[in-house]
Amino acid sequence: MNALKLLHLELFKDCKNLLAFSGGIDSSALFFLLKDLNVSFDIAIVNYATREDSKLEVAYAQELAQRYNKKAHIFNAPKIHANFEHNARAVRYEFFKNLCFNEGYENVLLAHQLNDRLEWFLMQLARGSGIWGLLSLQGVSEFEGVRLVRPLLESSREEICAYVAQRGIRYFNDASNEDLRFKRNFFRHNFSNKLLKHAPKGILQSFRILDSQNALFSQGAQSVEKILDNLFVCARKSKNQCLENQYLDTQKDMRNVDCALKNLGYVMSFKQREEVLKSGFDCELGGRFVVACAGELLFVARKNFHHHHAMPKKIKEQYRLCKIPPKIRPVLFQAGIIDKELEDLRKLLESRFSKS
C-alpha cells in the first residue's frame, strides 16, 4: 500500500491539534493518516454555502467526528460578495485562530500538498515576487500567533489519489476547482499539474534546495516580533546607508516586511515591493496595510478602522516623543495605546530592540 510521509510529525505528534477539513481529497487523506498514527486532533470546517455539496461536506465532517471520537467545529460563513478566494481565506483563518485561542489547540494542520506549493510558486513568479513570496507556502509557518503545519507538503496529488483509492476513503470533489476563471485553477490545470507529472523528483529537490538557501539568507535578518494583533516590529538592517553591504541589508529589511505582511494575511506584488523600496520603507499598501520606519525600528501594521475619530494634539505629541512613525500612530490610537499604555509600549520596544 502506498505510504505517505508526514512532515514535521515531531511538532504535533503529542499535541492538541486542529485539522482544517473540507471534505476534499487532501484533507480526507490527512484525516486518516493522522488517525492511523494516533495523533490527537479535532476538525474544523467552514460552510460557505456556495454549492449544493456544502451541506453534505459538513455532514461528512460530523459523521467522521462521531465515528472516531473527534470534535467537529463548524462555522457558517456570511455571504461573500466580492474577491471570494481572498475573503474566504480570511474568514477561514480567523475561525481557526479563534478556535486555537479559545480551545487550546497548539497547531492548525493544513492539507496543502506539493501541487499546491508549485501552483503558488508559479502564481507568485508571475506576480514578480521575491524569494519570501515565492516560498511563503512553508511546511511550518505562523499566522497571528497560531502555528500552521502542512504535513503533506512533499506529497504529490498523484500520490494522495493513490493512497485514497487504496484505502477506499470517501471524499468530495469541489466543482469550483475546475473553474478556470480562478487564477489558481488556471495555473493548476495549465502549468503546475503538468510540470509535476513531467519532473516530480526534480521539483521536490529544487524546493528543498531553495528552502535551505532561503534559511541561510534569512540568517542575520532580524525576526519580526508581534507587538499587537495587527502590528509587527523589527530592527532595521539598512539604517546606515554607508554600509558596503547596503543592498543585502535592504533585502533583509524587505524579507522582514514580507514576513510581517504574510503573518497579517497579505502578499505584496512586484509593484508594491518597488513602492516600499522607493519610499524608503514608508508607505501604505492595498489601502489596509502600512510600512513605516523610525530610527532603528521598522513597523508593519494592518489598519482596522471601524470608527474614525480625530486624534487629539496631545496624543499626537505623545506619539512624536515616543518616536512612533506618523503612519503607525492611527493604528495605536485605534487600539487605545495612549498615556500609560504608550509608555509601556515604549519600554517594551526599548527592551527588545535597544541592542539591535
XYZ file of N, CA, C and O in Angstrom, residues 120-261:
568
model
N 1.318 27.755 -6.179
C 1.548 29.035 -5.506
C 2.837 29.684 -6.003
O 2.888 30.885 -6.280
N 3.900 28.868 -6.120
C 5.195 29.361 -6.587
C 5.051 30.019 -7.962
O 5.562 31.123 -8.192
N 4.364 29.357 -8.872
C 4.211 29.882 -10.228
C 3.343 31.140 -10.242
O 3.622 32.086 -11.001
N 2.317 31.172 -9.420
C 1.474 32.363 -9.342
C 2.280 33.557 -8.851
O 2.167 34.674 -9.384
N 3.103 33.339 -7.821
C 3.910 34.428 -7.289
C 5.022 34.816 -8.253
O 5.395 35.985 -8.354
N 5.548 33.845 -8.989
C 6.550 34.140 -10.007
C 5.972 35.073 -11.066
O 6.626 36.022 -11.506
N 4.722 34.822 -11.446
C 4.062 35.658 -12.444
C 3.753 37.051 -11.902
O 3.641 38.009 -12.679
N 3.633 37.172 -10.566
C 3.365 38.477 -9.953
C 4.631 39.296 -9.782
O 4.578 40.490 -9.525
N 5.793 38.649 -9.872
C 7.048 39.358 -9.641
C 7.453 39.364 -8.192
O 8.031 40.338 -7.714
N 7.185 38.288 -7.461
C 7.509 38.228 -6.038
C 8.985 37.921 -5.813
O 9.655 37.344 -6.673
N 9.458 38.275 -4.608
C 10.802 37.906 -4.190
C 10.809 36.515 -3.600
O 9.794 35.808 -3.592
N 11.961 36.111 -3.071
C 12.113 34.735 -2.600
C 11.136 34.408 -1.469
O 10.610 33.299 -1.387
N 10.841 35.408 -0.597
C 9.924 35.138 0.505
C 8.509 34.886 -0.012
O 7.813 34.003 0.471
N 8.089 35.642 -1.022
C 6.773 35.413 -1.604
C 6.699 34.098 -2.347
O 5.715 33.359 -2.254
N 7.763 33.764 -3.100
C 7.795 32.511 -3.849
C 7.720 31.296 -2.936
O 7.098 30.286 -3.277
N 8.365 31.399 -1.776
C 8.464 30.252 -0.866
C 7.581 30.404 0.367
O 7.799 29.732 1.370
N 6.592 31.268 0.303
C 5.820 31.560 1.519
C 4.869 30.438 1.918
O 4.352 30.451 3.038
N 4.615 29.478 1.032
C 3.836 28.304 1.422
C 4.816 27.299 2.020
O 5.398 26.471 1.324
N 5.014 27.395 3.336
C 6.029 26.630 4.045
C 5.419 25.461 4.812
O 4.238 25.456 5.141
N 6.283 24.490 5.140
C 5.827 23.360 5.944
C 5.393 23.783 7.334
O 4.452 23.225 7.897
N 6.087 24.768 7.887
C 5.737 25.320 9.200
C 5.764 26.833 9.083
O 6.750 27.409 8.604
N 4.694 27.484 9.484
C 4.631 28.939 9.455
C 3.740 29.415 10.593
O 3.278 28.612 11.416
N 3.509 30.711 10.641
C 2.700 31.275 11.722
C 1.707 32.268 11.153
O 2.006 32.981 10.189
N 0.522 32.283 11.730
C -0.488 33.263 11.355
C -1.066 33.877 12.623
O -1.749 33.208 13.389
N -0.710 35.126 12.883
C -1.225 35.882 14.026
C -1.156 35.069 15.317
O -2.115 34.946 16.060
N 0.023 34.502 15.570
C 0.254 33.792 16.818
C -0.140 32.330 16.798
O 0.013 31.642 17.814
N -0.618 31.831 15.663
C -1.032 30.428 15.550
C -0.050 29.697 14.646
O 0.276 30.167 13.557
N 0.430 28.536 15.110
C 1.356 27.762 14.281
C 0.586 26.929 13.263
O -0.326 26.178 13.613
N 0.990 27.060 11.996
C 0.392 26.308 10.901
C 1.383 25.243 10.449
O 2.555 25.549 10.200
N 0.929 24.009 10.331
C 1.794 22.912 9.888
C 1.144 22.245 8.681
O -0.053 21.951 8.683
N 1.960 21.999 7.652
C 1.480 21.363 6.412
C 2.225 20.044 6.231
O 3.245 19.977 5.531
N 1.731 18.963 6.811
C 2.468 17.693 6.807
C 2.565 17.031 5.433
O 3.418 16.161 5.232
N 1.701 17.396 4.481
C 1.682 16.755 3.163
C 2.408 17.556 2.092
O 2.268 17.265 0.903
N 3.201 18.532 2.480
C 3.735 19.475 1.509
C 4.737 18.837 0.539
O 5.027 19.414 -0.510
N 5.261 17.657 0.862
C 6.156 16.977 -0.072
C 5.481 15.788 -0.749
O 6.148 14.991 -1.440
N 4.169 15.663 -0.593
C 3.403 14.591 -1.245
C 2.651 15.177 -2.433
O 2.016 16.220 -2.320
N 2.707 14.498 -3.569
C 2.037 14.996 -4.764
C 0.562 14.597 -4.761
O 0.150 13.664 -4.060
N -0.222 15.306 -5.557
C -1.631 14.967 -5.692
C -1.791 13.524 -6.199
O -2.683 12.791 -5.760
N -0.900 13.114 -7.099
C -0.961 11.750 -7.631
C -0.774 10.720 -6.520
O -1.486 9.709 -6.461
N 0.173 10.947 -5.624
C 0.408 10.026 -4.508
C -0.783 10.002 -3.556
O -1.167 8.939 -3.043
N -1.381 11.164 -3.316
C -2.543 11.232 -2.430
C -3.733 10.508 -3.045
O -4.463 9.773 -2.355
N -3.934 10.688 -4.343
C -5.025 9.988 -5.024
C -4.851 8.470 -4.914
O -5.830 7.737 -4.693
N -3.604 7.994 -5.075
C -3.339 6.561 -4.977
C -3.639 6.045 -3.570
O -4.243 4.975 -3.398
N -3.235 6.822 -2.557
C -3.486 6.427 -1.160
C -4.981 6.345 -0.874
O -5.468 5.362 -0.289
N -5.727 7.341 -1.303
C -7.167 7.381 -1.054
C -7.874 6.237 -1.772
O -8.794 5.600 -1.220
N -7.434 5.938 -2.988
C -8.044 4.836 -3.739
C -7.768 3.497 -3.061
O -8.661 2.644 -2.954
N -6.539 3.311 -2.586
C -6.171 2.060 -1.928
C -6.941 1.858 -0.624
O -7.323 0.735 -0.276
N -7.175 2.946 0.093
C -7.884 2.864 1.369
C -9.398 2.900 1.208
O -10.128 2.638 2.167
N -9.880 3.265 0.027
C -11.322 3.397 -0.175
C -11.914 4.540 0.632
O -13.042 4.442 1.138
N -11.176 5.637 0.747
C -11.601 6.781 1.552
C -12.595 7.631 0.755
O -12.358 7.945 -0.411
N -13.666 7.981 1.398
C -14.666 8.835 0.758
C -14.207 10.291 0.782
O -13.599 10.751 1.745
N -14.516 11.019 -0.267
C -14.212 12.451 -0.314
C -15.123 13.114 -1.337
O -15.809 12.443 -2.120
N -15.119 14.443 -1.342
C -15.959 15.226 -2.248
C -15.082 15.984 -3.236
O -14.009 16.479 -2.884
N -15.548 16.087 -4.461
C -14.901 16.921 -5.470
C -15.574 18.287 -5.487
O -16.798 18.371 -5.613
N -14.772 19.328 -5.363
C -15.285 20.691 -5.427
C -15.304 21.130 -6.889
O -14.255 21.318 -7.510
N -16.489 21.297 -7.441
C -16.618 21.648 -8.855
C -15.956 22.989 -9.181
O -15.531 23.213 -10.317
N -15.850 23.879 -8.193
C -15.239 25.185 -8.449
C -13.756 25.061 -8.790
O -13.157 25.983 -9.346
N -13.141 23.904 -8.445
C -11.735 23.696 -8.776
C -11.504 23.557 -10.284
O -10.360 23.583 -10.741
N -12.585 23.383 -11.042
C -12.472 23.278 -12.495
C -12.733 24.614 -13.184
O -12.617 24.714 -14.408
N -13.080 25.638 -12.421
C -13.417 26.941 -12.990
C -12.135 27.726 -13.262
O -11.485 28.225 -12.334
N -11.765 27.858 -14.534
C -10.507 28.499 -14.890
C -10.529 30.014 -14.746
O -9.522 30.681 -14.984
N -11.674 30.563 -14.346
C -11.710 31.994 -14.052
C -10.937 32.310 -12.779
O -10.480 33.442 -12.591
N -10.793 31.317 -11.907
C -9.969 31.488 -10.716
C -8.507 31.298 -11.107
O -8.144 30.306 -11.747
N -7.663 32.235 -10.712
C -6.260 32.210 -11.116
C -5.570 30.924 -10.697
O -4.797 30.335 -11.465
N -5.849 30.474 -9.485
C -5.177 29.263 -9.007
C -5.524 28.064 -9.878
O -4.682 27.206 -10.151
N -6.775 27.993 -10.332
C -7.176 26.882 -11.197
C -6.510 26.965 -12.557
O -6.113 25.955 -13.146
N -6.383 28.186 -13.069
C -5.711 28.387 -14.356
C -4.270 27.879 -14.296
O -3.811 27.158 -15.186
N -3.553 28.265 -13.225
C -2.173 27.817 -13.081
C -2.095 26.319 -12.824
O -1.189 25.639 -13.315
N -3.039 25.801 -12.056
C -3.027 24.374 -11.724
C -3.209 23.512 -12.973
O -2.427 22.591 -13.228
N -4.233 23.824 -13.748
C -4.571 22.977 -14.891
C -3.621 23.168 -16.072
O -3.380 22.227 -16.829
N -3.086 24.373 -16.226
C -2.237 24.642 -17.384
C -0.748 24.451 -17.124
O 0.009 24.216 -18.077
N -0.332 24.541 -15.858
C 1.101 24.531 -15.593
C 1.524 23.557 -14.499
O 2.283 22.626 -14.759
N 1.075 23.781 -13.254
C 1.671 23.055 -12.128
C 1.449 21.553 -12.193
O 2.391 20.772 -11.989
N 0.243 21.106 -12.484
C -0.008 19.666 -12.547
C 0.806 19.005 -13.664
O 1.350 17.906 -13.495
N 0.900 19.673 -14.808
C 1.660 19.120 -15.932
C 3.148 19.050 -15.619
O 3.832 18.069 -15.947
N 3.672 20.091 -14.969
C 5.094 20.099 -14.615
C 5.429 18.980 -13.638
O 6.467 18.317 -13.760
N 4.559 18.773 -12.660
C 4.829 17.743 -11.658
C 4.779 16.341 -12.254
O 5.527 15.448 -11.835
N 3.911 16.126 -13.205
C 3.883 14.825 -13.876
C 5.178 14.591 -14.657
O 5.656 13.459 -14.775
N 5.736 15.676 -15.177
C 6.941 15.572 -16.001
C 8.202 15.381 -15.157
O 9.099 14.612 -15.534
N 8.309 16.078 -14.031
C 9.561 16.039 -13.257
C 9.291 16.169 -11.760
O 9.738 17.134 -11.123
N 8.590 15.214 -11.149
C 8.243 15.349 -9.719
C 9.456 15.355 -8.789
O 9.518 16.150 -7.855
N 10.436 14.494 -9.040
C 11.592 14.403 -8.141
C 12.444 15.668 -8.228
O 12.929 16.172 -7.205
N 12.627 16.177 -9.446
C 13.432 17.385 -9.603
C 12.794 18.595 -8.956
O 13.476 19.413 -8.328
N 11.490 18.723 -9.092
C 10.778 19.863 -8.498
C 10.844 19.797 -6.977
O 11.102 20.804 -6.304
N 10.641 18.600 -6.418
C 10.730 18.441 -4.964
C 12.127 18.783 -4.474
O 12.289 19.505 -3.472
N 13.146 18.302 -5.176
C 14.518 18.596 -4.765
C 14.818 20.087 -4.874
O 15.509 20.663 -4.014
N 14.296 20.742 -5.900
C 14.512 22.188 -6.051
C 13.915 22.956 -4.880
O 14.530 23.892 -4.361
N 12.722 22.564 -4.451
C 12.114 23.235 -3.300
C 12.953 23.030 -2.044
O 13.117 23.950 -1.234
N 13.499 21.833 -1.869
C 14.329 21.572 -0.689
C 15.585 22.449 -0.709
O 15.981 23.005 0.316
N 16.199 22.571 -1.879
C 17.402 23.400 -2.001
C 17.065 24.866 -1.774
O 17.772 25.584 -1.050
N 15.970 25.335 -2.386
C 15.563 26.728 -2.216
C 15.258 27.036 -0.754
O 15.599 28.111 -0.249
N 14.602 26.094 -0.065
C 14.297 26.301 1.354
C 15.574 26.430 2.173
O 15.678 27.291 3.060
N 16.553 25.581 1.885
C 17.807 25.640 2.651
C 18.567 26.926 2.357
O 19.146 27.541 3.256
N 18.562 27.360 1.093
C 19.235 28.609 0.746
C 18.516 29.811 1.335
O 19.154 30.774 1.772
N 17.197 29.755 1.352
C 16.425 30.836 1.962
C 16.706 30.929 3.456
O 16.773 32.016 4.020
N 16.876 29.757 4.097
C 17.199 29.753 5.535
C 18.554 30.403 5.782
O 18.723 31.163 6.744
N 19.518 30.129 4.903
C 20.839 30.757 5.045
C 20.752 32.265 4.827
O 21.361 33.044 5.544
N 19.979 32.655 3.817
C 19.805 34.085 3.537
C 19.149 34.792 4.714
O 19.483 35.939 5.042
N 18.211 34.106 5.359
C 17.448 34.729 6.440
C 18.259 34.866 7.717
O 17.872 35.601 8.618
N 19.369 34.122 7.818
C 20.219 34.267 8.998
C 20.765 35.687 9.052
O 21.300 36.203 8.081
N 20.620 36.328 10.171
C 21.077 37.706 10.307
C 19.973 38.710 10.052
O 20.124 39.872 10.366
N 18.883 38.248 9.457
C 17.720 39.129 9.335
C 16.981 39.093 10.662
O 16.719 38.036 11.203
N 16.688 40.243 11.208
C 16.016 40.331 12.497
C 14.593 39.797 12.383
O 13.815 40.255 11.558
N 14.268 38.783 13.168
C 12.917 38.252 13.136
C 11.937 39.325 13.588
O 12.189 40.054 14.547
N 10.815 39.392 12.899
C 9.801 40.368 13.280
C 9.109 39.888 14.546
O 8.950 38.697 14.772
N 8.710 40.836 15.367
C 8.038 40.493 16.612
C 6.633 41.075 16.617
O 6.416 42.237 16.246
N 5.693 40.275 17.040
C 4.303 40.708 17.116
C 4.117 41.538 18.381
O 4.309 41.058 19.492
N 3.719 42.798 18.189
C 3.527 43.710 19.313
C 2.044 43.809 19.664
O 1.664 43.793 20.836
N 1.218 43.935 18.634
C -0.241 43.887 18.776
C -0.759 42.896 17.751
O -0.010 42.399 16.908
N -2.051 42.599 17.799
C -2.625 41.673 16.824
C -2.385 42.130 15.391
O -2.256 41.310 14.486
N -2.326 43.442 15.196
C -2.173 43.970 13.837
C -0.905 44.802 13.664
O -0.828 45.637 12.776
N 0.112 44.552 14.508
C 1.347 45.332 14.427
C 2.567 44.457 14.689
O 2.636 43.765 15.706
N 3.526 44.494 13.747
C 4.801 43.808 13.894
C 5.922 44.833 13.830
O 5.836 45.824 13.101
N 6.993 44.569 14.580
C 8.136 45.480 14.640
C 9.420 44.662 14.565
O 9.490 43.546 15.085
N 10.426 45.219 13.913
C 11.759 44.605 13.929
C 12.795 45.717 13.824
O 12.472 46.873 13.551
N 14.046 45.348 14.040
C 15.143 46.314 13.900
C 15.500 46.440 12.428
O 15.555 45.449 11.699
N 15.764 47.660 11.984
C 16.179 47.885 10.596
C 17.621 47.426 10.404
O 18.474 47.638 11.258
N 17.860 46.802 9.250
C 19.218 46.434 8.891
C 19.874 47.504 8.030
O 21.088 47.669 8.050
N 19.063 48.231 7.239
C 19.618 49.165 6.255
C 19.583 50.608 6.734
O 19.556 51.527 5.936
N 19.625 50.821 8.029
C 19.513 52.192 8.548
C 20.748 53.030 8.241
O 20.690 54.232 8.125
N 21.907 52.365 8.127
C 23.147 53.073 7.805
C 23.408 52.965 6.306
O 23.839 51.927 5.810
N 23.155 54.021 5.579
C 23.266 53.985 4.132
C 24.721 53.931 3.648
O 24.971 53.823 2.449
N 25.686 54.003 4.554
C 27.083 53.977 4.141
C 27.673 52.562 4.167
O 28.830 52.361 3.834
N 26.898 51.591 4.606
C 27.404 50.230 4.676
C 27.695 49.695 3.281
O 26.941 49.923 2.338
N 28.819 48.949 3.169
C 29.162 48.368 1.886
C 28.129 47.333 1.442
O 27.891 47.153 0.256
N 27.538 46.651 2.414
C 26.533 45.632 2.075
C 25.119 46.205 2.194
O 24.196 45.541 2.641
N 24.976 47.437 1.783
C 23.679 48.115 1.878
C 22.582 47.344 1.151
O 21.466 47.215 1.655
N 22.907 46.826 -0.043
C 21.893 46.114 -0.818
C 21.388 44.900 -0.057
O 20.178 44.668 0.040
N 22.306 44.102 0.510
C 21.907 42.906 1.240
C 21.066 43.269 2.453
O 20.055 42.622 2.742
N 21.471 44.322 3.173
C 20.707 44.739 4.349
C 19.301 45.204 3.953
O 18.320 44.924 4.655
N 19.196 45.923 2.838
C 17.881 46.361 2.364
C 16.999 45.160 2.038
O 15.806 45.147 2.338
N 17.607 44.132 1.433
C 16.841 42.931 1.109
C 16.401 42.199 2.375
O 15.327 41.583 2.410
N 17.206 42.254 3.422
C 16.804 41.641 4.688
C 15.634 42.409 5.301
O 14.712 41.812 5.870
N 15.667 43.752 5.171
C 14.513 44.532 5.626
C 13.263 44.152 4.831
O 12.179 44.012 5.399
N 13.428 43.987 3.521
C 12.293 43.607 2.690
C 11.774 42.227 3.074
O 10.573 41.974 3.079
N 12.693 41.341 3.406
C 12.287 40.000 3.849
C 11.440 40.101 5.114
O 10.439 39.406 5.273
N 11.831 40.985 6.028
C 11.062 41.155 7.260
C 9.686 41.756 6.990
O 8.700 41.391 7.631
N 9.612 42.691 6.043
C 8.311 43.242 5.655
C 7.436 42.139 5.067
O 6.258 42.005 5.399
N 8.025 41.331 4.175
C 7.299 40.193 3.600
C 6.763 39.275 4.695
O 5.617 38.835 4.662
N 7.630 38.981 5.660
C 7.267 38.071 6.747
C 6.109 38.626 7.576
O 5.150 37.913 7.878
N 6.210 39.901 7.946
C 5.160 40.526 8.752
C 3.838 40.563 7.994
O 2.776 40.234 8.548
N 3.880 40.950 6.727
C 2.656 41.008 5.933
C 2.047 39.632 5.753
O 0.820 39.470 5.771
